[in-house]
Structures are given as C-alpha cells and as structure tokens.
mmCIF file of C-alpha atoms in Angstrom:
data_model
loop_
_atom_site.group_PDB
_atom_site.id
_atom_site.type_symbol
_atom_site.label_atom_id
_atom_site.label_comp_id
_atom_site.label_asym_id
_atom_site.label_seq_id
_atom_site.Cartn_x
_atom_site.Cartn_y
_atom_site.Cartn_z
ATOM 1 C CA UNK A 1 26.508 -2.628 9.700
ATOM 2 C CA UNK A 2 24.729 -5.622 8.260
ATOM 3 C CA UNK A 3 23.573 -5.259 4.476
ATOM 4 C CA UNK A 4 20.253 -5.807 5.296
ATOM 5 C CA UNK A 5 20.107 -3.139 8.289
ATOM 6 C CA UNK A 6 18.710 0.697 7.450
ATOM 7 C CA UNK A 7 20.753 3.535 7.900
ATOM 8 C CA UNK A 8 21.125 4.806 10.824
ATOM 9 C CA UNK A 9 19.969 8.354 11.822
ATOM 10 C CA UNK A 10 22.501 10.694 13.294
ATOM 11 C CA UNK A 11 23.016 11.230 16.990
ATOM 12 C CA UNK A 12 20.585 13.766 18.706
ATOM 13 C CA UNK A 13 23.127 16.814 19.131
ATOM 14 C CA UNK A 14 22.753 20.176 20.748
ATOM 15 C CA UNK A 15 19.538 21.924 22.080
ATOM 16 C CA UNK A 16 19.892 24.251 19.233
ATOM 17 C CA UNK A 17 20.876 21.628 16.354
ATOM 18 C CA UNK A 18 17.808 20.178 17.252
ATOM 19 C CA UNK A 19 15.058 22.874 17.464
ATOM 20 C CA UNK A 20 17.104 25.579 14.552
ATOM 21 C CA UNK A 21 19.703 22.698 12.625
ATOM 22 C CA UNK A 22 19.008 21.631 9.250
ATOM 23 C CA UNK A 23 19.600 17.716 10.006
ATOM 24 C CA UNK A 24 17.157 15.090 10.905
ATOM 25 C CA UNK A 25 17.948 13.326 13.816
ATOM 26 C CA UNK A 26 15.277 11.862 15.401
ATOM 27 C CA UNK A 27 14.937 11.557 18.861
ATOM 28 C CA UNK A 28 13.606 7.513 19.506
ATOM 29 C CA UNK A 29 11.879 6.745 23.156
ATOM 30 C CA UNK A 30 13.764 4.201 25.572
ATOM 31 C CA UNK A 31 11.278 1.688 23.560
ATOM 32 C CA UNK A 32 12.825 2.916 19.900
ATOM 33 C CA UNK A 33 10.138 4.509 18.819
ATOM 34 C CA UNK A 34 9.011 7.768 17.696
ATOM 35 C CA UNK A 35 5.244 8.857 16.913
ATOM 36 C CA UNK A 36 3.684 9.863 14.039
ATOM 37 C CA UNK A 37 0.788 11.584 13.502
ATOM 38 C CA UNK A 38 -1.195 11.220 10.311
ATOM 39 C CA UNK A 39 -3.388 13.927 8.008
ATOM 40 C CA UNK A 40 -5.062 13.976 4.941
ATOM 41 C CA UNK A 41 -3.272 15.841 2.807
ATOM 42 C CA UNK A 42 -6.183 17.766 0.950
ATOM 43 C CA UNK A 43 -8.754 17.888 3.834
ATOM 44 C CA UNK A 44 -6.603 17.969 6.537
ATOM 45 C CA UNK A 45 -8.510 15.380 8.631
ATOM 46 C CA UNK A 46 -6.506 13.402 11.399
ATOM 47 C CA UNK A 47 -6.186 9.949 10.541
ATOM 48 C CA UNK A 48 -4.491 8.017 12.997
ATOM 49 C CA UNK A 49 -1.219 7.865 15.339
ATOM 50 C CA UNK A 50 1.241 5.320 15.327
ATOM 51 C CA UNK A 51 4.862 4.559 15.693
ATOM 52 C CA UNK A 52 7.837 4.405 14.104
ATOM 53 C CA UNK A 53 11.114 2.649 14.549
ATOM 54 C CA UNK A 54 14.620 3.578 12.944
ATOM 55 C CA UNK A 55 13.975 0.909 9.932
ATOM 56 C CA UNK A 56 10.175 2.453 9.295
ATOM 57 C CA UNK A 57 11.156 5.999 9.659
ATOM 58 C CA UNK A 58 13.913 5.485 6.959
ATOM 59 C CA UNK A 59 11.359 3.044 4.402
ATOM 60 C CA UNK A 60 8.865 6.366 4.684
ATOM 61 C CA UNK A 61 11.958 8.801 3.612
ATOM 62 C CA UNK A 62 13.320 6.269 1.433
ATOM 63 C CA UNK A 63 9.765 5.405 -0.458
ATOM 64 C CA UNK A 64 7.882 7.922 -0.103
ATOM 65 C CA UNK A 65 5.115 5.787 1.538
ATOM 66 C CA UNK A 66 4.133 5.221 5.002
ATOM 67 C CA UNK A 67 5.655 2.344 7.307
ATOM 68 C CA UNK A 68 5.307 2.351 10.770
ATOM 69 C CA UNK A 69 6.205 -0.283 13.467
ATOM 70 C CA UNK A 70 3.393 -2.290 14.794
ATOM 71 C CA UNK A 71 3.383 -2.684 18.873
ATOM 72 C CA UNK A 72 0.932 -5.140 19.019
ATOM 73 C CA UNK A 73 2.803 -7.650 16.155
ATOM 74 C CA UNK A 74 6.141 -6.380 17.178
ATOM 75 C CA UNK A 75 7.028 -6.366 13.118
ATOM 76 C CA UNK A 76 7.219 -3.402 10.184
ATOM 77 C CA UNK A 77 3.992 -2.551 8.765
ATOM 78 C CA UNK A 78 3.728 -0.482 5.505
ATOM 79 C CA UNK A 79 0.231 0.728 5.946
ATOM 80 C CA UNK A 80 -2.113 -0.213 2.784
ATOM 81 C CA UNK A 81 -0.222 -3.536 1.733
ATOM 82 C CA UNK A 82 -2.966 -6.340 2.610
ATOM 83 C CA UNK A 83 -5.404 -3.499 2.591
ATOM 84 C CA UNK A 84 -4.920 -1.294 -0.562
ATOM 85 C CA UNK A 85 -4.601 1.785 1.753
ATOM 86 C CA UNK A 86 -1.220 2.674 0.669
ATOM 87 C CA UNK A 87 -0.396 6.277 2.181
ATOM 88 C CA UNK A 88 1.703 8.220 -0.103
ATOM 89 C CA UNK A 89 3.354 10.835 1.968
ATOM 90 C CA UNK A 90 2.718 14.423 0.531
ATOM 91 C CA UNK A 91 4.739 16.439 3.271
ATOM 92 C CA UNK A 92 6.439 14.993 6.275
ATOM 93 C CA UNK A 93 7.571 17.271 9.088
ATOM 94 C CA UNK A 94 9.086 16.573 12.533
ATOM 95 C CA UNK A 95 8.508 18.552 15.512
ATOM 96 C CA UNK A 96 10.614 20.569 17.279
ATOM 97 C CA UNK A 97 12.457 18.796 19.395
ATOM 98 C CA UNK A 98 12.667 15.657 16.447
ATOM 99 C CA UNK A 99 10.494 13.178 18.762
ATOM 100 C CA UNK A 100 7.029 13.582 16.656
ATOM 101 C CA UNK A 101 6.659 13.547 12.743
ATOM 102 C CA UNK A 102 3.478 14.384 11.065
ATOM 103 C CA UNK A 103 2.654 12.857 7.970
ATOM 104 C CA UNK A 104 0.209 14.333 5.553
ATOM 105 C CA UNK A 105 -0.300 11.784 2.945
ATOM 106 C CA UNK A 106 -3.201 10.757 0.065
ATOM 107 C CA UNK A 107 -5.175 7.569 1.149
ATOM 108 C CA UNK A 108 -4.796 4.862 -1.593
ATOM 109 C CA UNK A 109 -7.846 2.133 -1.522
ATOM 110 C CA UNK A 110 -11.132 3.295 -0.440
ATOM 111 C CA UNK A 111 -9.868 5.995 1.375
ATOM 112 C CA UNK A 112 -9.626 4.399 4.774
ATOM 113 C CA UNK A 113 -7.440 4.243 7.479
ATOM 114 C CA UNK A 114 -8.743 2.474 10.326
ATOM 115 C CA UNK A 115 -8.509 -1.316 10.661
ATOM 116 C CA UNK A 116 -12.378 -0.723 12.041
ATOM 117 C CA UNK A 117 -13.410 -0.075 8.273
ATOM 118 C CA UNK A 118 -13.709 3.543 8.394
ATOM 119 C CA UNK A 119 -12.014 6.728 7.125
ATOM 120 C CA UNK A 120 -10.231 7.789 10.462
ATOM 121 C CA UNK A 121 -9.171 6.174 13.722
ATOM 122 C CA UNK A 122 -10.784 9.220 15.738
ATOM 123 C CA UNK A 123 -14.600 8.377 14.916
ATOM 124 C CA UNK A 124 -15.933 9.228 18.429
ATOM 125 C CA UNK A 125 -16.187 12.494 20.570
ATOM 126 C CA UNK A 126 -15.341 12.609 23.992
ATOM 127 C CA UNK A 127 -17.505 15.192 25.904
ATOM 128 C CA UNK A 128 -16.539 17.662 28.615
ATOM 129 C CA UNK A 129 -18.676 18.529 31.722
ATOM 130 C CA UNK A 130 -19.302 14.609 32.323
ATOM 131 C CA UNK A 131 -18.650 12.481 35.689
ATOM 132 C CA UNK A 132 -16.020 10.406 35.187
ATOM 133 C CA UNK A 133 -17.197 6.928 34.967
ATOM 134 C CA UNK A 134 -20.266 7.890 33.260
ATOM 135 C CA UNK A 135 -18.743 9.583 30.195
ATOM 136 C CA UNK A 136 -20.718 7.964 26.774
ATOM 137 C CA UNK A 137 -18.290 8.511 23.391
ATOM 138 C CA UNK A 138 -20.514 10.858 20.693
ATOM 139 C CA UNK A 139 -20.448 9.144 17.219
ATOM 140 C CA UNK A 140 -18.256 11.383 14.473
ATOM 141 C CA UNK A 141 -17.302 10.267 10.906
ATOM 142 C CA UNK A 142 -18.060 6.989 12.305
ATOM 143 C CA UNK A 143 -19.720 5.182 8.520
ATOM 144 C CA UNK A 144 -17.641 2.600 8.101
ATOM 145 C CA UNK A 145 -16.072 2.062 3.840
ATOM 146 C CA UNK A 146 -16.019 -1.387 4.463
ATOM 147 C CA UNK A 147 -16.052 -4.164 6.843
ATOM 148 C CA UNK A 148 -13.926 -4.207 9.957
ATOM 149 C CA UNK A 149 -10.523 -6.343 9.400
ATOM 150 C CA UNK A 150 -7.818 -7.079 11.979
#
C-alpha cells in the first residue's frame, strides 16, 4: 500500500454480515463508486446526491466532513472548500445492503448546497398526470443565496 493511498475498506462478506454485521464494508459499483445522499441535519431537507469513491468515503469517516468524488472533474471534492459550504457530518448511515450512505450534516457558508446558488439541488417539482414531452418543472425552494458558480 502506498503511504499516500487511504485505507482500504473490507471485502463485502456474507448476505447476513452485510444487512445484520457490525462492520462497514461498502459495497462500490463496477465504476468505484457508492452514492450518498445528503440531509440537513436539523430540518431534514434533502440536499443533494453525489458519489463517493474509497479515498472520499474514508476523508468523510476520517474528518468528519463531507468529500465526495466528482464525475464530471474525475478528482476528490470536499464540498465547501472554494465555496465556504463545508458540510460537517452530524450522523452518517449506510443502507442495508452497504451500497448507499446518507449523510445528515450542518451547512457551513450561507447555507447552500447547490453550485446553482441555492439551498438544495432539488429546487423544482416534477408533476404527475402530464404527457410526456410536455411535462413543465414547478418552482420549489428555488431563491437562490447567492450567485450561480461552476
């Protein structure tokens, strides 16, 4: 193992270490990377989903703070460090089968995180009862904190 490297998270065993054991180890796609859902810690709101990889998973449990992997840049991200967003993780839980976590965290900064500018990624209802091709997003929590940034 190279000094720089993260640990590495044990090997996936049985059905039943997985859903009833008492060790974490998480379940990574054929891509090596597991998603995470983020809440609000006092209001509960949904914030956003991304991804993790082995080294960002471990940085969150080592830190305390949230890192995730970036698809689009292909690189580590630890959310709130060019923003002032910084997500301190409250609770973390993984699902059942250790291929999800859920982080509830407290929103550093102005509160936001969306690279849009506002609060939460899921600003805009989808209705039901709509022909597809003509369905037109509803506006929710959409006031943006600040200016959009990429």
């Amino acid at each position: 193992m190279c000094a720089e490297c993260p640990p590495s998270f044990p090997s996936p065993g049985t059905k039943a270490d997985l859903e009833e054991g008492d060790i974490l180890s998480p379940r990574f796609g054929a891509d090596g990377l597991i998603t995470a859902v983020t809440s609000d810690a006092e209001t509960g709101d949904l914030l956003m989903v991304a991804h993790m990889n082995s080294e960002a998973l471990w940085k969150t449990v080592e830190t305390g703070e949230a890192h995730y992997w970036s698809r689009s840049r292909k690189a580590l991200w630890h959310k709130g460090d060019t923003s002032g967003q910084i997500q301190t993780v409250v609770e973390m839980r993984i699902d059942c089968d250790q291929d999800a976590v859920w982080l509830k965290v407290k929103v550093g900064g102005d509160g936001g995180s969306c690279h849009t500018g506002r609060k939460t990624c899921f600003y805009r209802a989808i209705p039901t009862g709509s022909a597809p091709g003509n369905v037109r997003l509803e506006p929710r929590d959409a006031e943006r904190l600040r200016p959009a940034f990429g």
